Amino acid sequence: MTGAEAGQRDVRMTGAETGQLDGRTTVTERGPLPAVTYDVAIIGAGVVGSAVARALARHPRLRVALVEAQDDVGQGTSKANTAILHTGFDAVPGSLEARLVREGARQLAAYAAESGIPVEPVGALLVAWDEEQLAALPRLAEKAERNEYHAARLLGPAELYAREPRLGPGARGALHVPGESIICPWTTTLAYATQAVRHGVDLHLNCRVEQASRQDGSHVLKTSRGALRARRLVNAAGLHADTLDAQLGHDDFTVTPRRGQLLVFDKFARTLVHHLLLPVPTALGKGVLVAPTVYGNVLLGPTAEDLHDKRATGSTADALAGLRDKGRRILPALLDEEVTAVYAGLRAATGHDDYRIRAHPEQAYVTVGGIRSTGLTASLAIAEHVTGLLTETGLDPGPERELEPVRMPNLGEAFPRPYQRPDLIAADPQYGTLVCHCERVSRGEIRDALAATIPPRTLDGLRRRTRARAGRCQGFYCGAAVRALFEEAGA
Amino acid sequence: MRQVDVLVVGAGPAGLAAARLAAAGAGRVEVLDREQQAGGVPRHCAHGGFGTWSRPLTGPAYARLLADAAVRAGAVVRTGVTALDWAGPLALTTVSAAGPETITARAIVLATGARERPRTARLVPGTRPAGVYTTGELQQAVHLHRQPVGTRAVVVGAQDVSYAAADTVRAAGADVVAMVTELPRAQTASVRALDARLRRGIPLLTDTTVTELLGHGRLSGVRVHHRDGRTATLPCDTVVFTGDFVPDHELARRGGLPLDPGTRGPAVDGVLRTARPGVFAVGSVLHAVESAATAAREGAHAAEAVLAALVGAEWPDGVPLTVDPPLRWIAPNRVTPADRHPYVLRTAALLTRPVLHVTQDGRLLHRRPLRSAVPNRTLTLTARWTPRVDPKGGPVRVSVA
Ligand SMILES: Cc1cc2nc3c(=O)[nH]c(=O)nc-3n(C[C@H](O)[C@H](O)[C@H](O)COP(=O)(O)OP(=O)(O)OC[C@H]3O[C@@H](n4cnc5c(N)ncnc54)[C@H](O)[C@@H]3O)c2cc1C
Ligand SMILES: Cc1cc2nc3c(=O)[nH]c(=O)nc-3n(C[C@H](O)[C@H](O)[C@H](O)COP(=O)(O)OP(=O)(O)OC[C@H]3O[C@@H](n4cnc5c(N)ncnc54)[C@H](O)[C@@H]3O)c2cc1C
C-alpha cells in the first residue's frame, strides 16, 4: 500500500482515531498545561524527541509529554537537512554515533517501508577530483569495513562516468556506497509524533521551556504556557540542549550552530544525477554534495559556517555563489536549471566527535545533545538507547505493547502519488482535483493534512505535509488557493 | 483513449483564441485547463486595459468573453483537467476529478503560459519569512480570495506588471513603500511611471537591487543596494517580486520539443509550428510575456495553421532565427520564407536609436532603425523580409548595428 491509500486511511483514522488505544489524542497549542505530573517529559519535538516519545508510547502506563517551543513538530534542524539515510560507513569507528547510525539506519528503513515514508536507495558515490582525494578513497573503504559496512567498492573513472555521465570533467575515481539512501525528513518526524500522540503521548506546542529546575524530587518546567511537572526529563532540545543542561547544573558541552545552506534545483534536474554525489573529506575540509531528493529535485550544498546566532537560518549571497561554483564543477548542467528553493539548517556542533548522550540518574534526567549531522538516520536507535538509559536509571516503564502502525501520506516520487491512483480518485474525486500544479498536490491531500492527528498550524507546516507550494512557482499559481483552503479549515 | 481533432492545453487568451478559430473549421476541438475557471492570467488582472480600443474590458471580463466565444464557436472547454505528460507524439495523459484519461489528437496546441520567477529562483538571500509574493499570487490573493496582504509593500520591478502589482497592493488597502529596479529607469509608459511617482507618491529606486530579506516569521524589511555603493533597509511587511518571466515549458520539455535558447520556450516558426509535426505552441509559453492581445492574436494565427495541417499541409523545417546580444530573444524563432506575421523581441540593455539588422550568411535581409529599445518592453519586427530567406541557408540573425 502506498501513500494515497494512506491518505485516505489517515482520514479514517483521524475520524475514528483507530490508532489511538483509548480513542483520545492530545495535541495542544495554547492555554494552560494539564495539572498532572507526567512520568516523562521530553523537551523538543525534533526527529530525536519525537522518536523518544514514540518509543515511550509502547508503555501504556507511562504518562508522557512531548513539549515543543514552536508551533509544529520538526521545525528545527529536523526540517532542514540533506535528507540522507546514512549507512554510517564513515563514522568514527567504535563511537556511540557509529553504532546508533548503523542500527538506526536499519530500523528506519524498515519503519519507513511500514509507515509509507518515502525512501529511495540510490546509493552514494564519493567522487575524487584530485590526487589527494583519490588517495583517501582506500582509507575510506577500510573505515567502512571497520564500521561493519562491507559493500563499499572503488570505481575507476570509466565506471564512474558510466554511472554518472553528466558528471563534470576531471573526476579521478570514486568510492561507491550502495547502501546510502534518500528519505523524506518531514514525514519521518511527523510519523513518529503522530504515532506517539495516537498512543497517548500529550504533545504541547508553542510551549517553550524557559527554566528547568527540580522541586521535591520532580522536575518543574517553567514554560511559556505555564508550569509543567514531570518525574523524569529528556532534553532533546537540539541547538538549545546546552542551555537546558546548564540550567540543571551541567557544562558537558556548548552548542555552536554550524550553518548549512542548500539550493534545491528544479525537477528538470533530477534526470541529471542518479546517485548521491558526496565529497571526499580531506584535511582541507569537506566539499559539497549533490543529492537527489525523494520529491524529485536535486540538492546542492551544504555550506559549513560556524555561527553564534541559533536563529540564523537565513541564506547569504556569498554562500549561494560559492555553492553554485562548486556545483558547476560537479554537475555542470545542474546550473542551467532554475532554483526552486533555498534553505539553511543549523547543525548542533559541540566540539566533540561524538553524540553527547548522558544519563544523570540523581536528577532523573537524560541529555540527548550534539546530535549533529546524523540525527535523522540514527533517530530510532537514539530513542531506544535513551529509553534504555531511562529504565537503567530507575524508570519503571510497566508493560509493553506493540504500536499500531501509522500510514503516512506519500510525498515521494518513487511511489504512486494520489493523482496517479485511478482507484483512489474513483473513490474520492478530490484526489483528482489538483490545487498545487507544480507538485501535483490534490485537494484531497490538503484536506487530509488539515484533518490529521497533528494538523499544520501554518502554510509551511502544510507544505511539509503535502508539498503544496513547494514547487517551481512557489505559489505564483496556487499560493492564494492553498491559503484559502488552509484558512477555510480554520487552521 | 479518446480521440479529438484539436487538443489545446491551456485556456488562457492564446489557447482560447486558437480553440475558437479552430472550432470554426475542424471537428472536435477541446481545450483543457488545470484551473477551475478558464481564462488564464487575465482571470486575476482585475484592472482595465484588456479587450480592444472600441471595447475596453477588465481582465476577468476579457477572460469570460474569450471563454464564451470559444464555447459558442463549438470548442469544448474543460477546466480542472491537468495535462500531465505525453503518451505518444500526439497524445497526452490527463487527470481530473473524473480520473485519468489519455487523449489523442490530430493536432495539439500548447498554450501553457508563463510565470514570474519567485524570490528563490532569483537567489535573493536572507530569511524565509511570510509576506513574499509574486504578482500572480498577489493578484489572486487580493482579487480572487480577498485575503489581507500586510500593510507596507516593496514592489521589486518597474515594468508594466510591477505597476499592476502596485495597484493591487493599494487595492488591498496597503501602502507601496517603494518600487525598486536594477535598471536606470522605469520600463513602462512614462505617463504611468509619472502617475505612480507624483500622484501616488510611490518612490522609484533605480539602479537598485534587493540584496536581502529580513525578519523571522513575518517579513520586517528588505535590504537594498544602489549601484553607487549606498545601501539601505526599507521596512516593510510585504514584498512583491514582479516580472522576470519564465515560460511554463514543462509539457514542451517532457515531450522533448526543442527549446529556443533565448526564450526558453519551444522553438516555433512563423505560423507557430514546433519541431514536431502536429504540435503547435502559442502565447506566453513562447515569449514570457507579451500582452494578452498579442497572445490572443497568436492563437488566431495558429488556428489557421492548425486547420491547414489537418488537411495535409506540409511541415517545413525552417531555419533558426537568433538574436545577438544585447538583444535577449526573438519569437517566433524559426523562419520559413512564407512567414508573414510580425516578430516580438526583447533587449537586455537600454539602447537609443538602435538599428536592427537581419542577416543570413552575411547577406543583409532587412534593416530597421528604432527610436529606442528598453528592457522588459516589447520591440516588434515586421516579416516583410522573410521571402528573401534561403530555406537551405544558415541561421538568420538579428543584431543591433
Ligand atoms: C545542513 C544539515 C544537513 C544534515 N544532513 C543530514 C542527513 O543527511 N542525514 C541525517 O541523518 N542527519 C542530517 N543532519 C542532522 C539532522 O538534521 C539532525 O541531527 C537532527 O535533525 C537533530 O534532531 P533534533 O531533534 O536533535 O533537533 P531539532 O530538530 O533541532 O529539534 C529540537 C527541537 O527542540 C525545540 N526546542 C529547543 N529548545 C526548546 C525549549 N527550551 N523548549 C521547548 N522546545 C525547545 C526546538 O524548537 C526543536 O524543534 C543534517 C543537519 C544539517 C544542519
Ligand atoms: C501577473 C501578470 C499580469 C499581467 N497583466 C497584464 C495586463 O495587465 N495586460 C495584458 O495585456 N497582459 C498582462 N499580462 C500578460 C498576459 O496575462 C499574457 O499575455 C496572457 O495571459 C498570455 O496568455 P496565454 O494564454 O499564453 O497564457 P496564460 O494566460 O498564462 O494561460 C495559460 C493557461 O494554461 C493553463 N495550463 C498550464 N499548464 C497546463 C497543463 N499542463 N494542463 C492544463 N492547463 C495548463 C494554465 O492554468 C493557464 O490557465 C500579465 C501577465 C502576468 C503574469
mmCIF file of C-alpha atoms in Angstrom, chain B residues 91-269:
data_model
loop_
_atom_site.group_PDB
_atom_site.id
_atom_site.type_symbol
_atom_site.label_atom_id
_atom_site.label_comp_id
_atom_site.label_asym_id
_atom_site.label_seq_id
_atom_site.Cartn_x
_atom_site.Cartn_y
_atom_site.Cartn_z
ATOM 1 C CA ALA B 91 -1.291 12.009 -27.279
ATOM 2 C CA LEU B 92 -1.416 13.377 -23.755
ATOM 3 C CA THR B 93 -2.220 11.831 -20.410
ATOM 4 C CA THR B 94 -4.512 13.918 -18.236
ATOM 5 C CA VAL B 95 -6.057 13.783 -14.799
ATOM 6 C CA SER B 96 -9.143 15.393 -13.353
ATOM 7 C CA ALA B 97 -11.764 14.697 -10.720
ATOM 8 C CA ALA B 98 -13.171 12.190 -13.223
ATOM 9 C CA GLY B 99 -9.891 10.271 -13.127
ATOM 10 C CA PRO B 100 -7.086 9.728 -15.599
ATOM 11 C CA GLU B 101 -7.605 9.861 -19.334
ATOM 12 C CA THR B 102 -5.371 9.660 -22.381
ATOM 13 C CA ILE B 103 -6.417 11.895 -25.241
ATOM 14 C CA THR B 104 -5.036 11.646 -28.754
ATOM 15 C CA ALA B 105 -5.443 14.392 -31.302
ATOM 16 C CA ARG B 106 -4.625 15.188 -34.887
ATOM 17 C CA ALA B 107 -3.125 18.490 -33.732
ATOM 18 C CA ILE B 108 -2.017 19.671 -30.298
ATOM 19 C CA VAL B 109 -1.616 23.323 -29.331
ATOM 20 C CA LEU B 110 0.470 24.105 -26.263
ATOM 21 C CA ALA B 111 -0.730 27.323 -24.626
ATOM 22 C CA THR B 112 0.551 26.761 -21.108
ATOM 23 C CA GLY B 113 1.547 30.347 -20.306
ATOM 24 C CA ALA B 114 4.311 31.741 -18.148
ATOM 25 C CA ARG B 115 5.023 32.652 -14.560
ATOM 26 C CA GLU B 116 7.173 35.167 -12.724
ATOM 27 C CA ARG B 117 10.416 33.992 -11.193
ATOM 28 C CA PRO B 118 9.869 33.741 -7.468
ATOM 29 C CA ARG B 119 12.285 35.083 -4.881
ATOM 30 C CA THR B 120 14.072 31.750 -4.539
ATOM 31 C CA ALA B 121 14.821 31.386 -8.243
ATOM 32 C CA ARG B 122 16.206 34.927 -8.192
ATOM 33 C CA LEU B 123 18.546 33.811 -5.401
ATOM 34 C CA VAL B 124 17.647 36.723 -3.156
ATOM 35 C CA PRO B 125 19.314 35.848 0.154
ATOM 36 C CA GLY B 126 18.031 36.320 3.678
ATOM 37 C CA THR B 127 15.435 34.734 5.913
ATOM 38 C CA ARG B 128 12.326 32.891 4.734
ATOM 39 C CA PRO B 129 9.523 34.976 6.198
ATOM 40 C CA ALA B 130 5.861 35.182 5.226
ATOM 41 C CA GLY B 131 4.798 38.151 3.113
ATOM 42 C CA VAL B 132 6.793 37.323 -0.021
ATOM 43 C CA TYR B 133 4.757 37.352 -3.233
ATOM 44 C CA THR B 134 4.862 37.318 -6.983
ATOM 45 C CA THR B 135 2.321 39.493 -8.805
ATOM 46 C CA GLY B 136 0.423 36.394 -9.842
ATOM 47 C CA GLU B 137 -0.058 35.221 -6.273
ATOM 48 C CA LEU B 138 -0.766 38.737 -5.035
ATOM 49 C CA GLN B 139 -3.473 39.362 -7.612
ATOM 50 C CA GLN B 140 -5.159 36.063 -6.843
ATOM 51 C CA ALA B 141 -4.922 36.657 -3.108
ATOM 52 C CA VAL B 142 -6.473 40.095 -3.364
ATOM 53 C CA HIS B 143 -8.904 39.770 -6.249
ATOM 54 C CA LEU B 144 -9.984 36.134 -6.161
ATOM 55 C CA HIS B 145 -9.749 35.340 -2.463
ATOM 56 C CA ARG B 146 -9.972 38.691 -0.655
ATOM 57 C CA GLN B 147 -7.021 37.823 1.526
ATOM 58 C CA PRO B 148 -5.255 40.531 3.510
ATOM 59 C CA VAL B 149 -1.697 41.216 2.361
ATOM 60 C CA GLY B 150 0.054 43.241 5.040
ATOM 61 C CA THR B 151 0.324 46.999 5.280
ATOM 62 C CA ARG B 152 3.577 48.155 3.695
ATOM 63 C CA ALA B 153 4.863 46.637 0.490
ATOM 64 C CA VAL B 154 8.000 46.964 -1.586
ATOM 65 C CA VAL B 155 7.494 46.173 -5.270
ATOM 66 C CA VAL B 156 10.537 44.726 -6.989
ATOM 67 C CA GLY B 157 10.492 45.762 -10.641
ATOM 68 C CA ALA B 158 9.324 48.799 -12.601
ATOM 69 C CA GLN B 159 7.715 47.343 -15.704
ATOM 70 C CA ASP B 160 4.038 47.164 -16.613
ATOM 71 C CA VAL B 161 3.322 44.197 -14.387
ATOM 72 C CA SER B 162 5.103 45.919 -11.487
ATOM 73 C CA TYR B 163 2.748 48.870 -11.744
ATOM 74 C CA ALA B 164 -0.169 46.440 -11.842
ATOM 75 C CA ALA B 165 1.240 44.900 -8.658
ATOM 76 C CA ALA B 166 1.485 48.324 -7.029
ATOM 77 C CA ASP B 167 -2.154 48.971 -7.918
ATOM 78 C CA THR B 168 -3.136 45.637 -6.419
ATOM 79 C CA VAL B 169 -1.274 46.419 -3.200
ATOM 80 C CA ARG B 170 -3.187 49.677 -2.951
ATOM 81 C CA ALA B 171 -6.475 47.995 -3.818
ATOM 82 C CA ALA B 172 -5.850 45.744 -0.822
ATOM 83 C CA GLY B 173 -5.563 48.829 1.361
ATOM 84 C CA ALA B 174 -1.804 48.644 1.819
ATOM 85 C CA ASP B 175 0.878 51.214 1.013
ATOM 86 C CA VAL B 176 3.632 50.830 -1.527
ATOM 87 C CA VAL B 177 6.823 51.863 0.253
ATOM 88 C CA ALA B 178 8.881 51.908 -2.917
ATOM 89 C CA MET B 179 9.388 50.349 -6.285
ATOM 90 C CA VAL B 180 12.884 49.059 -6.930
ATOM 91 C CA THR B 181 14.553 48.397 -10.270
ATOM 92 C CA GLU B 182 18.089 47.433 -11.219
ATOM 93 C CA LEU B 183 17.736 49.472 -14.385
ATOM 94 C CA PRO B 184 18.337 53.231 -14.654
ATOM 95 C CA ARG B 185 14.677 53.998 -15.444
ATOM 96 C CA ALA B 186 11.164 52.642 -15.316
ATOM 97 C CA GLN B 187 10.178 50.281 -18.113
ATOM 98 C CA THR B 188 6.607 51.363 -18.690
ATOM 99 C CA ALA B 189 4.801 54.184 -20.432
ATOM 100 C CA SER B 190 6.154 57.427 -18.991
ATOM 101 C CA VAL B 191 2.671 58.639 -18.006
ATOM 102 C CA ARG B 192 2.229 55.542 -15.905
ATOM 103 C CA ALA B 193 5.593 55.927 -14.205
ATOM 104 C CA LEU B 194 4.966 59.608 -13.552
ATOM 105 C CA ASP B 195 1.484 58.984 -12.224
ATOM 106 C CA ALA B 196 2.760 56.423 -9.729
ATOM 107 C CA ARG B 197 5.593 58.631 -8.604
ATOM 108 C CA LEU B 198 3.912 62.018 -8.471
ATOM 109 C CA ARG B 199 0.213 61.461 -7.936
ATOM 110 C CA ARG B 200 0.514 58.380 -5.749
ATOM 111 C CA GLY B 201 3.804 59.360 -4.197
ATOM 112 C CA ILE B 202 5.475 55.992 -4.733
ATOM 113 C CA PRO B 203 9.260 56.450 -4.831
ATOM 114 C CA LEU B 204 11.085 54.651 -7.623
ATOM 115 C CA LEU B 205 14.560 53.472 -6.686
ATOM 116 C CA THR B 206 16.514 52.987 -9.901
ATOM 117 C CA ASP B 207 19.897 51.241 -10.276
ATOM 118 C CA THR B 208 18.984 49.387 -7.116
ATOM 119 C CA THR B 209 18.886 45.698 -6.229
ATOM 120 C CA VAL B 210 17.237 43.904 -3.341
ATOM 121 C CA THR B 211 20.084 42.136 -1.580
ATOM 122 C CA GLU B 212 18.420 40.560 1.439
ATOM 123 C CA LEU B 213 15.060 39.797 3.019
ATOM 124 C CA LEU B 214 14.823 40.361 6.752
ATOM 125 C CA GLY B 215 12.552 39.153 9.522
ATOM 126 C CA HIS B 216 11.597 35.964 11.323
ATOM 127 C CA GLY B 217 8.027 34.798 10.905
ATOM 128 C CA ARG B 218 6.843 37.852 9.012
ATOM 129 C CA LEU B 219 8.938 39.984 6.694
ATOM 130 C CA SER B 220 10.280 43.050 8.510
ATOM 131 C CA GLY B 221 12.193 44.730 5.707
ATOM 132 C CA VAL B 222 14.318 44.415 2.627
ATOM 133 C CA ARG B 223 17.892 45.476 2.270
ATOM 134 C CA VAL B 224 18.705 47.315 -0.954
ATOM 135 C CA HIS B 225 21.943 48.209 -2.651
ATOM 136 C CA HIS B 226 22.422 51.060 -5.092
ATOM 137 C CA ARG B 227 24.858 50.814 -7.958
ATOM 138 C CA ASP B 228 26.894 53.651 -6.409
ATOM 139 C CA GLY B 229 27.508 51.582 -3.276
ATOM 140 C CA ARG B 230 24.886 53.039 -0.957
ATOM 141 C CA THR B 231 22.769 50.576 0.981
ATOM 142 C CA ALA B 232 19.556 50.991 2.924
ATOM 143 C CA THR B 233 16.902 48.970 4.691
ATOM 144 C CA LEU B 234 13.314 49.518 3.651
ATOM 145 C CA PRO B 235 10.980 48.498 6.474
ATOM 146 C CA CYS B 236 8.011 46.576 5.055
ATOM 147 C CA ASP B 237 5.906 43.509 5.776
ATOM 148 C CA THR B 238 5.284 42.543 2.167
ATOM 149 C CA VAL B 239 7.476 42.291 -0.899
ATOM 150 C CA VAL B 240 6.270 41.564 -4.405
ATOM 151 C CA PHE B 241 8.668 40.133 -6.957
ATOM 152 C CA THR B 242 7.319 41.172 -10.333
ATOM 153 C CA GLY B 243 8.211 40.385 -13.916
ATOM 154 C CA ASP B 244 11.281 38.261 -14.679
ATOM 155 C CA PHE B 245 9.027 35.857 -16.524
ATOM 156 C CA VAL B 246 9.765 32.235 -17.352
ATOM 157 C CA PRO B 247 7.712 30.183 -19.755
ATOM 158 C CA ASP B 248 5.812 27.241 -18.373
ATOM 159 C CA HIS B 249 7.524 24.798 -20.673
ATOM 160 C CA GLU B 250 7.085 21.640 -18.656
ATOM 161 C CA LEU B 251 4.989 19.815 -21.237
ATOM 162 C CA ALA B 252 7.177 21.035 -24.077
ATOM 163 C CA ARG B 253 10.276 19.723 -22.334
ATOM 164 C CA ARG B 254 8.698 16.484 -21.261
ATOM 165 C CA GLY B 255 7.773 15.961 -24.878
ATOM 166 C CA GLY B 256 11.341 16.556 -25.972
ATOM 167 C CA LEU B 257 10.402 19.569 -28.119
ATOM 168 C CA PRO B 258 13.492 21.664 -28.851
ATOM 169 C CA LEU B 259 13.507 24.928 -26.902
ATOM 170 C CA ASP B 260 14.762 28.252 -28.111
ATOM 171 C CA PRO B 261 17.820 29.170 -26.043
ATOM 172 C CA GLY B 262 16.717 32.798 -25.778
ATOM 173 C CA THR B 263 13.089 32.461 -24.788
ATOM 174 C CA ARG B 264 13.381 29.028 -23.147
ATOM 175 C CA GLY B 265 10.018 28.284 -24.752
ATOM 176 C CA PRO B 266 9.515 25.776 -27.553
ATOM 177 C CA ALA B 267 11.084 26.923 -30.817
ATOM 178 C CA VAL B 268 8.381 27.717 -33.404
ATOM 179 C CA ASP B 269 8.222 29.067 -36.910
#
